[in-house]
Short mmCIF file of C-alpha atoms and ligand atoms in Angstrom, two decimals:
data_model
loop_
_atom_site.label_atom_id
_atom_site.label_comp_id
_atom_site.label_asym_id
_atom_site.label_seq_id
_atom_site.Cartn_x
_atom_site.Cartn_y
_atom_site.Cartn_z
CA VAL L 30 -4.31 9.45 -15.05
CA SER L 31 -0.81 10.57 -14.26
CA ARG L 32 -0.20 8.79 -11.00
CA GLY L 33 2.79 6.75 -9.92
CA LEU L 34 2.47 3.27 -8.45
CA GLY L 35 3.72 4.55 -5.12
CA ASP L 36 0.72 6.83 -4.83
CA VAL L 37 -1.73 4.10 -5.74
CA TYR L 38 -0.66 1.93 -2.83
CA LYS L 39 -0.30 4.73 -0.31
CA ARG L 40 -2.69 4.30 2.58
CA GLN L 41 -5.10 7.13 3.25
CA MET L 42 -6.68 8.22 6.51
CA LEU L 43 -9.94 9.98 7.22
CA GLU L 44 -10.53 11.01 10.79
CA ILE L 45 -13.67 12.48 12.32
CA ARG L 46 -13.36 14.16 15.70
CA ASN L 47 -16.11 15.25 18.08
CA LEU L 48 -18.59 15.85 15.29
CA SER L 49 -22.04 17.15 16.21
CA LYS L 50 -24.95 18.49 14.19
CA SER L 51 -28.46 19.55 15.14
CA TYR L 52 -31.36 20.76 13.02
CA GLY L 53 -33.10 23.12 15.42
CA LYS L 54 -33.79 21.00 18.50
CA LYS L 55 -33.28 17.71 16.65
CA VAL L 56 -29.84 16.25 17.37
CA ALA L 57 -28.85 14.46 14.16
CA LEU L 58 -25.26 13.63 15.18
CA ASN L 59 -24.02 13.47 18.74
CA ASN L 60 -20.24 13.77 19.22
CA ILE L 61 -19.08 11.28 16.58
CA ASN L 62 -15.47 10.04 16.56
CA LEU L 63 -14.33 7.75 13.74
CA LYS L 64 -11.24 6.71 11.79
CA PHE L 65 -11.17 5.16 8.33
CA ASP L 66 -8.28 3.82 6.25
CA ASN L 67 -8.24 2.03 2.89
CA GLY L 68 -10.99 -0.51 2.50
CA LEU L 69 -14.75 -0.78 2.50
CA TYR L 70 -16.93 0.38 5.39
CA GLY L 71 -20.65 -0.02 5.87
CA LEU L 72 -22.46 2.80 7.65
CA LEU L 73 -25.55 1.10 8.92
CA GLY L 74 -28.67 2.42 10.63
CA PRO L 75 -32.40 2.82 10.05
CA ASN L 76 -33.91 5.87 8.38
CA GLY L 77 -33.33 8.95 10.50
CA ALA L 78 -30.16 7.56 12.17
CA GLY L 79 -28.06 10.44 10.79
CA LYS L 80 -26.22 8.64 7.96
CA SER L 81 -26.88 11.21 5.24
CA THR L 82 -26.11 14.06 7.62
CA LEU L 83 -22.73 12.47 8.36
CA MET L 84 -22.01 11.84 4.66
CA ASN L 85 -23.00 15.40 3.76
CA ILE L 86 -20.62 16.78 6.37
CA ILE L 87 -17.74 14.48 5.36
CA THR L 88 -18.17 15.60 1.74
CA ASP L 89 -18.28 19.27 2.77
CA ASN L 90 -21.83 19.80 1.57
CA LEU L 91 -23.12 20.59 5.05
CA LYS L 92 -21.55 22.44 7.95
CA ALA L 93 -21.22 20.71 11.32
CA ASP L 94 -21.98 22.57 14.54
CA ASN L 95 -18.84 21.19 16.17
CA GLY L 96 -15.92 18.96 15.34
CA GLU L 97 -13.22 18.35 12.80
CA ILE L 98 -12.65 16.28 9.67
CA LEU L 99 -9.02 15.40 8.98
CA TRP L 100 -7.68 13.99 5.71
CA ASN L 101 -4.26 12.42 6.28
CA GLY L 102 -4.01 14.53 9.40
CA ILE L 103 -4.95 17.86 7.81
CA ASP L 104 -8.21 19.72 8.46
CA TYR L 105 -10.27 19.47 5.26
CA GLN L 106 -11.19 23.13 5.42
CA THR L 107 -7.56 24.07 4.84
CA LEU L 108 -7.27 21.59 1.93
CA GLY L 109 -10.01 23.35 -0.04
CA VAL L 110 -10.05 22.32 -3.68
CA LYS L 111 -7.47 19.58 -3.04
CA TYR L 112 -10.02 17.81 -0.87
CA ARG L 113 -12.60 18.05 -3.66
CA GLU L 114 -10.16 16.35 -5.98
CA ILE L 115 -9.74 13.25 -3.82
CA LEU L 116 -13.49 12.95 -3.26
CA GLY L 117 -16.12 10.89 -5.07
CA TYR L 118 -19.65 11.32 -3.74
CA MET L 119 -22.92 9.75 -4.75
CA PRO L 120 -25.64 11.52 -2.74
CA GLN L 121 -28.85 9.77 -1.74
CA GLN L 122 -30.99 12.02 -3.91
CA GLN L 123 -29.60 13.15 -7.17
CA GLY L 124 -31.14 14.51 -10.31
CA LEU L 125 -30.01 13.43 -13.74
CA TYR L 126 -30.29 15.53 -16.85
CA ASN L 127 -32.68 13.39 -18.88
CA GLY L 128 -32.04 15.25 -22.09
CA PHE L 129 -28.29 14.58 -21.86
CA THR L 130 -26.61 11.50 -23.25
CA GLY L 131 -24.63 9.45 -20.73
CA LYS L 132 -21.43 10.76 -22.25
CA ARG L 133 -22.50 14.39 -22.03
CA PHE L 134 -23.48 13.92 -18.39
CA LEU L 135 -20.09 12.37 -17.53
CA ASN L 136 -18.33 15.13 -19.43
CA TYR L 137 -20.29 17.73 -17.47
CA ILE L 138 -19.31 16.10 -14.15
CA ALA L 139 -15.66 15.77 -15.26
CA VAL L 140 -15.55 19.50 -15.95
CA LEU L 141 -17.09 20.21 -12.52
CA LYS L 142 -14.39 18.01 -11.00
CA ASP L 143 -11.69 20.04 -12.76
CA ILE L 144 -10.28 17.00 -14.53
CA PRO L 145 -7.73 18.21 -17.10
CA LYS L 146 -9.32 18.53 -20.54
CA LYS L 147 -6.94 16.13 -22.24
CA GLU L 148 -7.72 13.40 -19.68
CA ILE L 149 -11.50 13.69 -19.76
CA LEU L 150 -12.30 11.37 -22.66
CA LEU L 151 -10.10 8.56 -21.34
CA GLN L 152 -11.50 9.02 -17.84
CA ILE L 153 -15.07 8.81 -19.15
CA GLU L 154 -14.28 5.65 -21.08
CA GLU L 155 -12.57 4.01 -18.10
CA SER L 156 -15.33 4.88 -15.65
CA ALA L 157 -18.09 3.80 -18.03
CA LYS L 158 -16.32 0.51 -18.64
CA LYS L 159 -16.12 -0.20 -14.93
CA VAL L 160 -19.90 0.01 -14.65
CA ASN L 161 -20.46 -1.68 -18.03
CA LEU L 162 -22.04 1.34 -19.70
CA GLN L 163 -19.39 1.79 -22.39
CA ASN L 164 -21.83 0.84 -25.14
CA GLU L 165 -24.69 3.00 -23.85
CA LEU L 166 -22.94 6.35 -23.58
CA ASP L 167 -24.50 7.85 -26.71
CA LYS L 168 -28.05 7.09 -25.57
CA LYS L 169 -30.10 9.75 -23.83
CA ILE L 170 -30.50 9.24 -20.11
CA ASN L 171 -34.29 9.13 -20.37
CA MET L 172 -33.84 5.89 -22.33
CA TYR L 173 -31.85 4.31 -19.46
CA SER L 174 -33.34 1.77 -17.05
CA GLY L 175 -33.22 2.46 -13.30
CA GLY L 176 -30.15 0.26 -12.96
CA MET L 177 -28.38 2.01 -15.83
CA LYS L 178 -29.07 5.41 -14.28
CA GLN L 179 -27.66 4.23 -10.97
CA ARG L 180 -24.57 2.85 -12.73
CA LEU L 181 -24.12 6.16 -14.56
CA LEU L 182 -24.15 7.94 -11.19
CA ILE L 183 -21.54 5.50 -9.92
CA ALA L 184 -19.42 6.17 -13.02
CA SER L 185 -19.69 9.92 -12.39
CA CYS L 186 -18.69 9.34 -8.77
CA ILE L 187 -15.48 7.48 -9.68
CA LEU L 188 -14.35 9.94 -12.38
CA GLY L 189 -10.88 11.18 -11.47
CA ASN L 190 -10.02 8.06 -9.41
CA PRO L 191 -11.02 9.50 -6.02
CA LYS L 192 -9.26 8.30 -2.86
CA LEU L 193 -12.36 8.79 -0.73
CA ILE L 194 -15.56 7.36 -2.20
CA ILE L 195 -18.91 7.85 -0.52
CA PHE L 196 -22.11 6.15 -1.61
CA ASP L 197 -25.38 7.04 0.11
CA GLU L 198 -27.96 4.26 -0.42
CA PRO L 199 -26.39 3.17 -3.73
CA THR L 200 -28.71 0.23 -4.43
CA ALA L 201 -31.98 2.16 -4.11
CA GLY L 202 -34.32 1.07 -6.88
CA LEU L 203 -32.10 -1.72 -8.20
CA ASP L 204 -33.19 -5.29 -8.90
CA PRO L 205 -31.31 -8.15 -7.15
CA LYS L 206 -28.99 -8.78 -10.09
CA GLU L 207 -28.02 -5.11 -10.31
CA ARG L 208 -27.45 -5.05 -6.55
CA VAL L 209 -24.92 -7.86 -6.74
CA ARG L 210 -23.17 -6.13 -9.60
CA VAL L 211 -22.98 -2.79 -7.77
CA LYS L 212 -21.71 -4.59 -4.66
CA LYS L 213 -18.87 -6.19 -6.62
CA LEU L 214 -17.92 -2.83 -8.09
CA MET L 215 -17.71 -1.19 -4.69
CA GLN L 216 -15.53 -3.98 -3.43
CA GLU L 217 -13.21 -3.39 -6.38
CA PHE L 218 -12.90 0.33 -5.65
CA SER L 219 -11.99 -0.39 -2.02
CA SER L 220 -8.62 -1.96 -2.88
CA LYS L 221 -7.17 1.49 -3.61
CA SER L 222 -9.49 3.88 -1.78
CA ILE L 223 -11.53 4.45 1.32
CA VAL L 224 -15.09 3.46 0.41
CA ILE L 225 -17.99 4.24 2.73
CA ILE L 226 -21.46 2.91 1.94
CA ALA L 227 -24.38 4.32 3.92
CA THR L 228 -27.38 2.03 3.93
CA HIS L 229 -30.24 0.62 5.98
CA ILE L 230 -30.13 -2.62 3.98
CA VAL L 231 -27.81 -5.17 5.58
CA PRO L 232 -27.22 -7.33 2.46
CA ASP L 233 -25.83 -4.24 0.65
CA ILE L 234 -22.66 -4.44 2.73
CA GLU L 235 -22.69 -8.03 3.97
CA ASN L 236 -19.54 -9.98 3.05
CA ILE L 237 -17.81 -6.94 1.55
CA ALA L 238 -17.37 -4.51 4.47
CA LYS L 239 -14.19 -4.86 6.49
CA GLU L 240 -15.83 -2.86 9.25
CA ILE L 241 -19.35 -1.77 10.05
CA VAL L 242 -20.23 1.51 11.67
CA ILE L 243 -23.60 1.50 13.40
CA LEU L 244 -25.50 4.73 14.01
CA LYS L 245 -28.64 4.95 16.09
CA GLU L 246 -30.44 8.26 16.53
CA GLY L 247 -27.26 10.21 15.91
CA VAL L 248 -25.17 8.16 18.33
CA LEU L 249 -22.28 5.94 17.28
CA ILE L 250 -23.14 2.49 18.67
CA GLU L 251 -20.39 0.37 17.15
CA LYS L 252 -17.46 0.35 14.75
CA ASN L 253 -16.17 -3.15 14.37
CA THR L 254 -15.59 -6.08 12.05
CA PRO L 255 -18.66 -8.12 11.06
CA GLU L 256 -17.16 -11.12 12.91
CA LYS L 257 -16.81 -9.20 16.19
CA LEU L 258 -20.32 -7.75 15.85
CA ILE L 259 -21.81 -11.19 15.31
CA GLU L 260 -19.85 -12.55 18.27
CA LYS L 261 -21.21 -9.76 20.46
CA TYR L 262 -24.82 -9.39 19.31
CA ALA L 263 -25.81 -12.64 17.57
CA PRO L 264 -23.38 -15.48 18.35
CA ASN L 265 -25.33 -18.04 16.34
CA GLY L 266 -26.58 -15.68 13.68
CA ASP L 267 -25.51 -13.35 10.90
CA LEU L 268 -25.24 -9.62 10.34
CA GLU L 269 -28.98 -9.32 9.76
CA ASP L 270 -29.51 -10.74 13.28
CA VAL L 271 -27.03 -8.21 14.66
CA TYR L 272 -29.06 -5.40 13.10
CA MET L 273 -32.32 -6.84 14.41
CA ASN L 274 -30.91 -7.26 17.91
CA ILE L 275 -29.55 -3.73 18.04
CA PHE L 276 -32.57 -1.97 16.59
CA GLU L 277 -35.64 -4.10 17.26
CA ASN L 278 -34.87 -4.85 20.92
CA LYS L 279 -34.29 -1.20 21.67
CA GLU L 280 -37.64 -0.35 20.14
CA GLU L 281 -39.34 -3.03 22.23
CA ASN L 282 -37.67 -1.69 25.37
CA SER L 283 -38.81 1.85 24.74
CA PHE L 284 -42.24 0.48 23.88
CA GLU L 285 -42.37 -1.23 27.30
CA LYS L 286 -41.14 1.90 29.04
CA ASN L 287 -43.74 4.05 27.35
CA ASN L 288 -46.57 1.72 28.15
P1 LIG R 18 -30.53 8.90 7.54
O1 LIG R 18 -29.76 9.26 6.33
O2 LIG R 18 -29.84 7.92 8.44
O3 LIG R 18 -31.91 8.45 7.21
P2 LIG R 18 -30.60 11.77 8.07
O4 LIG R 18 -29.21 12.22 8.28
O5 LIG R 18 -31.21 12.02 6.76
O6 LIG R 18 -30.67 10.21 8.46
O7 LIG R 18 -31.50 12.41 9.20
C1 LIG R 18 -31.17 12.39 10.58
C2 LIG R 18 -32.21 13.17 11.35
O8 LIG R 18 -32.13 14.55 11.03
C3 LIG R 18 -33.65 12.76 11.05
O9 LIG R 18 -34.40 12.87 12.23
C4 LIG R 18 -34.10 13.78 10.04
O10 LIG R 18 -35.48 13.98 10.10
C5 LIG R 18 -33.35 15.01 10.48
N1 LIG R 18 -33.02 15.89 9.33
C6 LIG R 18 -32.25 15.57 8.27
N2 LIG R 18 -32.13 16.62 7.43
C7 LIG R 18 -32.84 17.63 7.97
C8 LIG R 18 -33.09 18.99 7.59
N3 LIG R 18 -32.58 19.51 6.46
N4 LIG R 18 -33.86 19.73 8.40
C9 LIG R 18 -34.38 19.23 9.55
N5 LIG R 18 -34.16 17.96 9.98
C10 LIG R 18 -33.41 17.17 9.20
MG1 LIG R 19 -30.12 8.95 4.32
#
């Protein structure tokens, strides 16, 4: 890719202001304010917390009711196709073309991303290498294991060296070894980009996230370092205990109230 060193090390900024979204009467996001710069963030919350809604809005696949998304201070709506170019998104549910080879799929995505024709082959090779699929690219996707399919999706996500990378439940369906591998990859990407991983599985982001954003029923509960969260919610425990204390206790309280 034709990018100078200066650009590689430039810090990026994503800012979310007063973001709200409802589906009918269901409030999925309630006035969210967040700032992200280079590094890896975990977006943590149980199913239904609003994670995918937030990721879909950030990636401009869903319209918010209220609020703004700013990329380096500029409203993403005014950036248009430029915003698409800095974005890498791996949605929670995604179909793969089983009849395609891995290479054909990556080529298809590269064309969608408007990557210049003469760069596509090199980009495909680089991305595939990062997820260790370089020797599997000529196989059809229906011959891939679950882990290989997930890695192919990650490769498609990082095509074009995006500055903002969003993974929604990236380890779904992976075995423990594959999980560790995917985790390491994400950590690598975060040295040059903003990486946001939405998950309800604490170990997915443990020890790699510089900050953790906690969503509960559409409300932003916390955005802090793992150390600060442990200090506040589970002084003698770990991040898993933080999660348990935030979510299980609340459920018990509402259980008591309702009974
Ligand atoms: P998460 O990704 O954290 O599991 P979601 O963003 O998918 O959360 O969902 C947040 C809330 O919004 C849930 O209560 C969910 O049922 C609701 N929701 C999500 N998508 C839709 C939709 N298309 N129509 C109606 N309700 C939705
Ligand atoms: Mg989700």
